[in-house]
């Protein structure tokens, strides 16, 4: 009965997508990321000078609307190259390829900041479900599921020793494209600068008055009711 109630309310959708994303992708690629970045940095020493940003920056748009081309989404984001591929045999697929793309994010002074950037692709499933009459996801339900996905993924990664220090989740709500054409680039830049500040602050307790004090360029309301949160599988939390 509990399972049927959960299925009717669709509370398990985002929870399952987050776990699948972690087990089937992030847990595979993130532990190998540092080696790929070190290889690239040796060959291109000027491209990745800030080691504190050597992470996969995972974009989590709460609208779940994911464009395939980041450069078309924001002209201040420019594709540079791909990092070294990881080739594995998985699920009967021989030599399955996993790779990350490196981008240059242009700031207000047209200065490039380089980072590995990609979308959380499972959100495409949530968006597709909201467009399919069989799933009958409303816009409000999709937003709630996106929040649950973010919160669940954040909790999973926080507890993963293999992925520690290899990722940065960037959740945001998009404004109208015509009013904020470079919103996405600014959002990523804020997180890149914040990481540099966090690394700097470890050795110097003096706050920098020029750095932002807010949680981000967008004030996100990620609060969801306790009833909607997926239950933890760990027994030591009770």
PDB file of C-alpha atoms in Angstrom:
ATOM      1  CA  UNK A   1       0.000   0.000   0.000  1.00  0.00           C
ATOM      2  CA  UNK A   2       2.836   2.383   0.844  1.00  0.00           C
ATOM      3  CA  UNK A   3       4.486   1.587  -2.497  1.00  0.00           C
ATOM      4  CA  UNK A   4       1.257   2.246  -4.392  1.00  0.00           C
ATOM      5  CA  UNK A   5       0.782   5.573  -2.588  1.00  0.00           C
ATOM      6  CA  UNK A   6       4.345   6.594  -3.440  1.00  0.00           C
ATOM      7  CA  UNK A   7       3.829   5.661  -7.084  1.00  0.00           C
ATOM      8  CA  UNK A   8       0.594   7.628  -7.306  1.00  0.00           C
ATOM      9  CA  UNK A   9       2.242  10.698  -5.788  1.00  0.00           C
ATOM     10  CA  UNK A  10       5.386  10.141  -7.926  1.00  0.00           C
ATOM     11  CA  UNK A  11       7.677  10.650  -4.954  1.00  0.00           C
ATOM     12  CA  UNK A  12      10.055   7.907  -6.117  1.00  0.00           C
ATOM     13  CA  UNK A  13      10.759   9.346  -9.567  1.00  0.00           C
ATOM     14  CA  UNK A  14      13.406  11.950  -8.713  1.00  0.00           C
ATOM     15  CA  UNK A  15      14.859   9.782  -5.950  1.00  0.00           C
ATOM     16  CA  UNK A  16      15.438   6.923  -8.390  1.00  0.00           C
ATOM     17  CA  UNK A  17      16.836   9.220 -11.079  1.00  0.00           C
ATOM     18  CA  UNK A  18      19.380  10.681  -8.643  1.00  0.00           C
ATOM     19  CA  UNK A  19      20.591   7.245  -7.539  1.00  0.00           C
ATOM     20  CA  UNK A  20      20.767   5.997 -11.133  1.00  0.00           C
ATOM     21  CA  UNK A  21      22.761   9.075 -12.161  1.00  0.00           C
ATOM     22  CA  UNK A  22      25.207   8.491  -9.328  1.00  0.00           C
ATOM     23  CA  UNK A  23      25.623   4.716  -9.680  1.00  0.00           C
ATOM     24  CA  UNK A  24      25.559   4.591 -13.471  1.00  0.00           C
ATOM     25  CA  UNK A  25      27.640   7.673 -14.237  1.00  0.00           C
ATOM     26  CA  UNK A  26      29.081   9.909 -11.519  1.00  0.00           C
ATOM     27  CA  UNK A  27      30.562   7.100  -9.426  1.00  0.00           C
ATOM     28  CA  UNK A  28      32.304   5.862 -12.583  1.00  0.00           C
ATOM     29  CA  UNK A  29      33.689   9.115 -13.992  1.00  0.00           C
ATOM     30  CA  UNK A  30      34.330  11.396 -11.018  1.00  0.00           C
ATOM     31  CA  UNK A  31      37.087   9.322  -9.365  1.00  0.00           C
ATOM     32  CA  UNK A  32      38.969   9.373 -12.699  1.00  0.00           C
ATOM     33  CA  UNK A  33      38.567  13.116 -13.214  1.00  0.00           C
ATOM     34  CA  UNK A  34      41.678  14.293 -11.360  1.00  0.00           C
ATOM     35  CA  UNK A  35      43.971  12.185 -13.547  1.00  0.00           C
ATOM     36  CA  UNK A  36      42.391  13.554 -16.741  1.00  0.00           C
ATOM     37  CA  UNK A  37      42.724  17.143 -15.518  1.00  0.00           C
ATOM     38  CA  UNK A  38      46.353  16.625 -14.517  1.00  0.00           C
ATOM     39  CA  UNK A  39      47.164  15.231 -17.968  1.00  0.00           C
ATOM     40  CA  UNK A  40      45.456  18.159 -19.651  1.00  0.00           C
ATOM     41  CA  UNK A  41      47.133  20.698 -17.361  1.00  0.00           C
ATOM     42  CA  UNK A  42      50.608  19.330 -18.135  1.00  0.00           C
ATOM     43  CA  UNK A  43      49.941  19.746 -21.841  1.00  0.00           C
ATOM     44  CA  UNK A  44      48.166  23.111 -21.426  1.00  0.00           C
ATOM     45  CA  UNK A  45      49.574  24.807 -18.289  1.00  0.00           C
ATOM     46  CA  UNK A  46      47.833  28.136 -18.937  1.00  0.00           C
ATOM     47  CA  UNK A  47      44.324  26.692 -19.346  1.00  0.00           C
ATOM     48  CA  UNK A  48      43.688  25.365 -15.818  1.00  0.00           C
ATOM     49  CA  UNK A  49      45.717  27.513 -13.405  1.00  0.00           C
ATOM     50  CA  UNK A  50      43.248  27.300 -10.489  1.00  0.00           C
ATOM     51  CA  UNK A  51      43.341  23.760  -9.087  1.00  0.00           C
ATOM     52  CA  UNK A  52      40.482  24.513  -6.699  1.00  0.00           C
ATOM     53  CA  UNK A  53      38.138  24.557  -9.724  1.00  0.00           C
ATOM     54  CA  UNK A  54      39.298  21.156 -10.998  1.00  0.00           C
ATOM     55  CA  UNK A  55      35.837  19.653 -10.688  1.00  0.00           C
ATOM     56  CA  UNK A  56      32.897  18.709 -12.852  1.00  0.00           C
ATOM     57  CA  UNK A  57      30.453  21.593 -12.567  1.00  0.00           C
ATOM     58  CA  UNK A  58      27.022  20.010 -12.844  1.00  0.00           C
ATOM     59  CA  UNK A  59      24.229  22.349 -13.927  1.00  0.00           C
ATOM     60  CA  UNK A  60      20.837  21.630 -12.355  1.00  0.00           C
ATOM     61  CA  UNK A  61      18.160  23.862 -13.944  1.00  0.00           C
ATOM     62  CA  UNK A  62      14.993  23.537 -11.884  1.00  0.00           C
ATOM     63  CA  UNK A  63      12.913  23.964 -15.033  1.00  0.00           C
ATOM     64  CA  UNK A  64      14.457  20.667 -16.256  1.00  0.00           C
ATOM     65  CA  UNK A  65      14.738  22.254 -19.709  1.00  0.00           C
ATOM     66  CA  UNK A  66      18.210  21.267 -20.892  1.00  0.00           C
ATOM     67  CA  UNK A  67      19.639  22.545 -24.194  1.00  0.00           C
ATOM     68  CA  UNK A  68      21.989  20.201 -26.020  1.00  0.00           C
ATOM     69  CA  UNK A  69      24.446  22.964 -26.906  1.00  0.00           C
ATOM     70  CA  UNK A  70      25.799  25.120 -24.077  1.00  0.00           C
ATOM     71  CA  UNK A  71      27.258  27.630 -26.526  1.00  0.00           C
ATOM     72  CA  UNK A  72      23.790  28.295 -27.938  1.00  0.00           C
ATOM     73  CA  UNK A  73      22.357  28.621 -24.436  1.00  0.00           C
ATOM     74  CA  UNK A  74      24.842  31.409 -23.617  1.00  0.00           C
ATOM     75  CA  UNK A  75      27.302  32.975 -26.072  1.00  0.00           C
ATOM     76  CA  UNK A  76      29.705  33.750 -23.191  1.00  0.00           C
ATOM     77  CA  UNK A  77      30.263  30.002 -22.797  1.00  0.00           C
ATOM     78  CA  UNK A  78      32.697  28.591 -25.358  1.00  0.00           C
ATOM     79  CA  UNK A  79      33.574  24.942 -25.920  1.00  0.00           C
ATOM     80  CA  UNK A  80      37.322  24.315 -25.945  1.00  0.00           C
ATOM     81  CA  UNK A  81      38.030  20.587 -26.061  1.00  0.00           C
ATOM     82  CA  UNK A  82      37.341  17.207 -24.469  1.00  0.00           C
ATOM     83  CA  UNK A  83      39.414  15.671 -21.704  1.00  0.00           C
ATOM     84  CA  UNK A  84      40.961  12.215 -22.044  1.00  0.00           C
ATOM     85  CA  UNK A  85      38.291   9.591 -22.581  1.00  0.00           C
ATOM     86  CA  UNK A  86      37.585   6.743 -20.171  1.00  0.00           C
ATOM     87  CA  UNK A  87      36.737   3.490 -21.966  1.00  0.00           C
ATOM     88  CA  UNK A  88      35.015   0.667 -20.090  1.00  0.00           C
ATOM     89  CA  UNK A  89      32.874  -2.356 -20.860  1.00  0.00           C
ATOM     90  CA  UNK A  90      29.508  -1.866 -19.175  1.00  0.00           C
ATOM     91  CA  UNK A  91      26.168  -3.649 -19.503  1.00  0.00           C
ATOM     92  CA  UNK A  92      27.277  -5.686 -22.493  1.00  0.00           C
ATOM     93  CA  UNK A  93      28.537  -2.614 -24.358  1.00  0.00           C
ATOM     94  CA  UNK A  94      32.149  -3.050 -25.431  1.00  0.00           C
ATOM     95  CA  UNK A  95      34.463  -0.064 -25.079  1.00  0.00           C
ATOM     96  CA  UNK A  96      31.823   2.321 -23.787  1.00  0.00           C
ATOM     97  CA  UNK A  97      33.216   5.870 -23.821  1.00  0.00           C
ATOM     98  CA  UNK A  98      32.873   8.398 -20.990  1.00  0.00           C
ATOM     99  CA  UNK A  99      34.274  11.899 -21.392  1.00  0.00           C
ATOM    100  CA  UNK A 100      33.997  15.469 -20.135  1.00  0.00           C
ATOM    101  CA  UNK A 101      34.095  18.753 -22.048  1.00  0.00           C
ATOM    102  CA  UNK A 102      36.155  21.771 -21.086  1.00  0.00           C
ATOM    103  CA  UNK A 103      34.643  25.238 -21.552  1.00  0.00           C
ATOM    104  CA  UNK A 104      35.807  28.844 -21.337  1.00  0.00           C
ATOM    105  CA  UNK A 105      33.413  31.158 -19.481  1.00  0.00           C
ATOM    106  CA  UNK A 106      33.866  34.826 -20.379  1.00  0.00           C
ATOM    107  CA  UNK A 107      33.493  37.317 -17.532  1.00  0.00           C
ATOM    108  CA  UNK A 108      32.567  41.011 -17.624  1.00  0.00           C
ATOM    109  CA  UNK A 109      36.083  41.930 -18.821  1.00  0.00           C
ATOM    110  CA  UNK A 110      36.051  39.195 -21.496  1.00  0.00           C
ATOM    111  CA  UNK A 111      38.550  37.222 -19.436  1.00  0.00           C
ATOM    112  CA  UNK A 112      38.178  33.431 -19.830  1.00  0.00           C
ATOM    113  CA  UNK A 113      37.677  31.132 -16.858  1.00  0.00           C
ATOM    114  CA  UNK A 114      38.126  27.481 -17.770  1.00  0.00           C
ATOM    115  CA  UNK A 115      36.159  24.631 -16.241  1.00  0.00           C
ATOM    116  CA  UNK A 116      34.568  21.256 -16.911  1.00  0.00           C
ATOM    117  CA  UNK A 117      30.848  21.889 -17.357  1.00  0.00           C
ATOM    118  CA  UNK A 118      27.796  19.744 -18.111  1.00  0.00           C
ATOM    119  CA  UNK A 119      24.103  19.388 -17.335  1.00  0.00           C
ATOM    120  CA  UNK A 120      22.555  16.826 -15.004  1.00  0.00           C
ATOM    121  CA  UNK A 121      21.063  14.846 -17.891  1.00  0.00           C
ATOM    122  CA  UNK A 122      18.427  12.892 -15.863  1.00  0.00           C
ATOM    123  CA  UNK A 123      16.463  16.138 -15.672  1.00  0.00           C
ATOM    124  CA  UNK A 124      15.693  15.612 -19.348  1.00  0.00           C
ATOM    125  CA  UNK A 125      13.577  12.634 -18.294  1.00  0.00           C
ATOM    126  CA  UNK A 126      11.595  14.778 -15.870  1.00  0.00           C
ATOM    127  CA  UNK A 127      11.029  17.362 -18.589  1.00  0.00           C
ATOM    128  CA  UNK A 128       9.957  14.704 -21.094  1.00  0.00           C
ATOM    129  CA  UNK A 129       7.531  13.233 -18.552  1.00  0.00           C
ATOM    130  CA  UNK A 130       5.922  16.632 -18.100  1.00  0.00           C
ATOM    131  CA  UNK A 131       5.356  16.747 -21.872  1.00  0.00           C
ATOM    132  CA  UNK A 132       3.930  13.208 -22.099  1.00  0.00           C
ATOM    133  CA  UNK A 133       0.226  12.672 -21.478  1.00  0.00           C
ATOM    134  CA  UNK A 134       0.890   9.186 -20.052  1.00  0.00           C
ATOM    135  CA  UNK A 135       3.024  10.596 -17.213  1.00  0.00           C
ATOM    136  CA  UNK A 136       0.801  13.648 -16.719  1.00  0.00           C
ATOM    137  CA  UNK A 137       3.380  15.661 -14.786  1.00  0.00           C
ATOM    138  CA  UNK A 138       2.208  19.196 -14.066  1.00  0.00           C
ATOM    139  CA  UNK A 139       4.664  22.075 -14.081  1.00  0.00           C
ATOM    140  CA  UNK A 140       4.429  22.297 -10.295  1.00  0.00           C
ATOM    141  CA  UNK A 141       5.085  18.575  -9.897  1.00  0.00           C
ATOM    142  CA  UNK A 142       8.079  18.819 -12.216  1.00  0.00           C
ATOM    143  CA  UNK A 143       9.555  21.638 -10.150  1.00  0.00           C
ATOM    144  CA  UNK A 144       9.021  19.672  -6.944  1.00  0.00           C
ATOM    145  CA  UNK A 145      10.677  16.616  -8.493  1.00  0.00           C
ATOM    146  CA  UNK A 146      13.631  18.725  -9.650  1.00  0.00           C
ATOM    147  CA  UNK A 147      14.121  19.945  -6.080  1.00  0.00           C
ATOM    148  CA  UNK A 148      13.959  16.395  -4.729  1.00  0.00           C
ATOM    149  CA  UNK A 149      16.465  15.283  -7.384  1.00  0.00           C
ATOM    150  CA  UNK A 150      18.871  18.038  -6.347  1.00  0.00           C
ATOM    151  CA  UNK A 151      18.529  17.385  -2.633  1.00  0.00           C
ATOM    152  CA  UNK A 152      18.882  13.613  -3.072  1.00  0.00           C
ATOM    153  CA  UNK A 153      21.920  13.896  -5.356  1.00  0.00           C
ATOM    154  CA  UNK A 154      23.526  16.374  -2.986  1.00  0.00           C
ATOM    155  CA  UNK A 155      23.077  13.954  -0.074  1.00  0.00           C
ATOM    156  CA  UNK A 156      24.397  10.983  -2.053  1.00  0.00           C
ATOM    157  CA  UNK A 157      27.518  12.810  -3.233  1.00  0.00           C
ATOM    158  CA  UNK A 158      28.193  14.274   0.192  1.00  0.00           C
ATOM    159  CA  UNK A 159      28.450  10.736   1.559  1.00  0.00           C
ATOM    160  CA  UNK A 160      30.573   9.397  -1.319  1.00  0.00           C
ATOM    161  CA  UNK A 161      34.262   9.064  -0.501  1.00  0.00           C
ATOM    162  CA  UNK A 162      35.102   8.242  -4.119  1.00  0.00           C
ATOM    163  CA  UNK A 163      33.631  11.504  -5.417  1.00  0.00           C
ATOM    164  CA  UNK A 164      34.825  13.853  -2.692  1.00  0.00           C
ATOM    165  CA  UNK A 165      36.243  17.122  -4.070  1.00  0.00           C
ATOM    166  CA  UNK A 166      35.488  16.261  -7.703  1.00  0.00           C
ATOM    167  CA  UNK A 167      32.147  17.994  -8.305  1.00  0.00           C
ATOM    168  CA  UNK A 168      30.171  21.197  -7.823  1.00  0.00           C
ATOM    169  CA  UNK A 169      26.381  21.214  -8.089  1.00  0.00           C
ATOM    170  CA  UNK A 170      24.932  24.425  -9.548  1.00  0.00           C
ATOM    171  CA  UNK A 171      21.160  24.574  -9.079  1.00  0.00           C
ATOM    172  CA  UNK A 172      19.297  27.570 -10.466  1.00  0.00           C
ATOM    173  CA  UNK A 173      16.022  28.923 -11.792  1.00  0.00           C
ATOM    174  CA  UNK A 174      16.305  30.621 -15.156  1.00  0.00           C
ATOM    175  CA  UNK A 175      14.942  34.117 -15.812  1.00  0.00           C
ATOM    176  CA  UNK A 176      13.412  35.000 -19.150  1.00  0.00           C
ATOM    177  CA  UNK A 177      16.123  34.513 -21.791  1.00  0.00           C
ATOM    178  CA  UNK A 178      15.469  37.858 -23.421  1.00  0.00           C
ATOM    179  CA  UNK A 179      16.070  39.743 -20.168  1.00  0.00           C
ATOM    180  CA  UNK A 180      19.165  37.829 -19.003  1.00  0.00           C
ATOM    181  CA  UNK A 181      21.048  36.524 -22.071  1.00  0.00           C
ATOM    182  CA  UNK A 182      24.209  35.756 -20.059  1.00  0.00           C
ATOM    183  CA  UNK A 183      22.587  34.548 -16.865  1.00  0.00           C
ATOM    184  CA  UNK A 184      24.075  31.056 -17.141  1.00  0.00           C
ATOM    185  CA  UNK A 185      27.636  32.311 -17.635  1.00  0.00           C
ATOM    186  CA  UNK A 186      27.291  34.626 -14.632  1.00  0.00           C
ATOM    187  CA  UNK A 187      25.913  31.792 -12.530  1.00  0.00           C
ATOM    188  CA  UNK A 188      28.875  29.549 -13.350  1.00  0.00           C
ATOM    189  CA  UNK A 189      31.348  32.408 -12.823  1.00  0.00           C
ATOM    190  CA  UNK A 190      29.932  33.059  -9.364  1.00  0.00           C
ATOM    191  CA  UNK A 191      30.614  29.449  -8.395  1.00  0.00           C
ATOM    192  CA  UNK A 192      34.127  29.510  -9.878  1.00  0.00           C
ATOM    193  CA  UNK A 193      34.991  32.661  -7.959  1.00  0.00           C
ATOM    194  CA  UNK A 194      33.427  31.272  -4.819  1.00  0.00           C
ATOM    195  CA  UNK A 195      35.604  28.176  -5.007  1.00  0.00           C
ATOM    196  CA  UNK A 196      38.716  30.326  -5.364  1.00  0.00           C
ATOM    197  CA  UNK A 197      37.602  32.381  -2.373  1.00  0.00           C
ATOM    198  CA  UNK A 198      36.901  29.286  -0.283  1.00  0.00           C
ATOM    199  CA  UNK A 199      40.366  27.934  -1.025  1.00  0.00           C
ATOM    200  CA  UNK A 200      41.938  31.307  -0.206  1.00  0.00           C
ATOM    201  CA  UNK A 201      39.953  31.673   2.990  1.00  0.00           C
ATOM    202  CA  UNK A 202      41.447  28.471   4.435  1.00  0.00           C
ATOM    203  CA  UNK A 203      44.745  30.243   4.839  1.00  0.00           C
ATOM    204  CA  UNK A 204      43.479  33.729   5.623  1.00  0.00           C
ATOM    205  CA  UNK A 205      40.555  34.448   7.942  1.00  0.00           C
ATOM    206  CA  UNK A 206      40.276  38.036   6.752  1.00  0.00           C
ATOM    207  CA  UNK A 207      37.094  38.418   4.662  1.00  0.00           C
ATOM    208  CA  UNK A 208      37.349  39.974   1.234  1.00  0.00           C
ATOM    209  CA  UNK A 209      34.887  42.849   0.982  1.00  0.00           C
ATOM    210  CA  UNK A 210      34.817  42.564  -2.802  1.00  0.00           C
ATOM    211  CA  UNK A 211      33.466  39.032  -2.845  1.00  0.00           C
ATOM    212  CA  UNK A 212      29.732  38.278  -2.808  1.00  0.00           C
ATOM    213  CA  UNK A 213      28.161  37.356   0.511  1.00  0.00           C
ATOM    214  CA  UNK A 214      24.979  35.825  -0.883  1.00  0.00           C
ATOM    215  CA  UNK A 215      24.543  32.128  -1.599  1.00  0.00           C
ATOM    216  CA  UNK A 216      24.576  32.776  -5.324  1.00  0.00           C
ATOM    217  CA  UNK A 217      23.406  35.028  -8.097  1.00  0.00           C
ATOM    218  CA  UNK A 218      19.977  33.458  -7.748  1.00  0.00           C
ATOM    219  CA  UNK A 219      18.119  33.077  -4.462  1.00  0.00           C
ATOM    220  CA  UNK A 220      16.794  29.543  -4.722  1.00  0.00           C
ATOM    221  CA  UNK A 221      13.951  28.282  -2.603  1.00  0.00           C
ATOM    222  CA  UNK A 222      14.871  24.605  -2.363  1.00  0.00           C
ATOM    223  CA  UNK A 223      12.757  23.982   0.713  1.00  0.00           C
ATOM    224  CA  UNK A 224      10.327  21.116   0.283  1.00  0.00           C
ATOM    225  CA  UNK A 225       8.050  19.479   2.778  1.00  0.00           C
ATOM    226  CA  UNK A 226       9.421  16.646   4.890  1.00  0.00           C
ATOM    227  CA  UNK A 227       6.689  14.381   3.562  1.00  0.00           C
ATOM    228  CA  UNK A 228       8.027  14.852   0.015  1.00  0.00           C
ATOM    229  CA  UNK A 229      11.634  14.026   0.917  1.00  0.00           C
ATOM    230  CA  UNK A 230      12.841  10.516   0.026  1.00  0.00           C
ATOM    231  CA  UNK A 231      13.608   8.416   3.084  1.00  0.00           C
ATOM    232  CA  UNK A 232      17.257   7.724   3.804  1.00  0.00           C
ATOM    233  CA  UNK A 233      18.455   4.135   3.433  1.00  0.00           C
ATOM    234  CA  UNK A 234      20.889   4.594   6.326  1.00  0.00           C
ATOM    235  CA  UNK A 235      19.761   3.409   9.731  1.00  0.00           C
ATOM    236  CA  UNK A 236      22.408   5.352  11.667  1.00  0.00           C
ATOM    237  CA  UNK A 237      20.651   8.647  11.014  1.00  0.00           C
ATOM    238  CA  UNK A 238      17.704   7.902  13.312  1.00  0.00           C
TER     239      UNK A 238
END
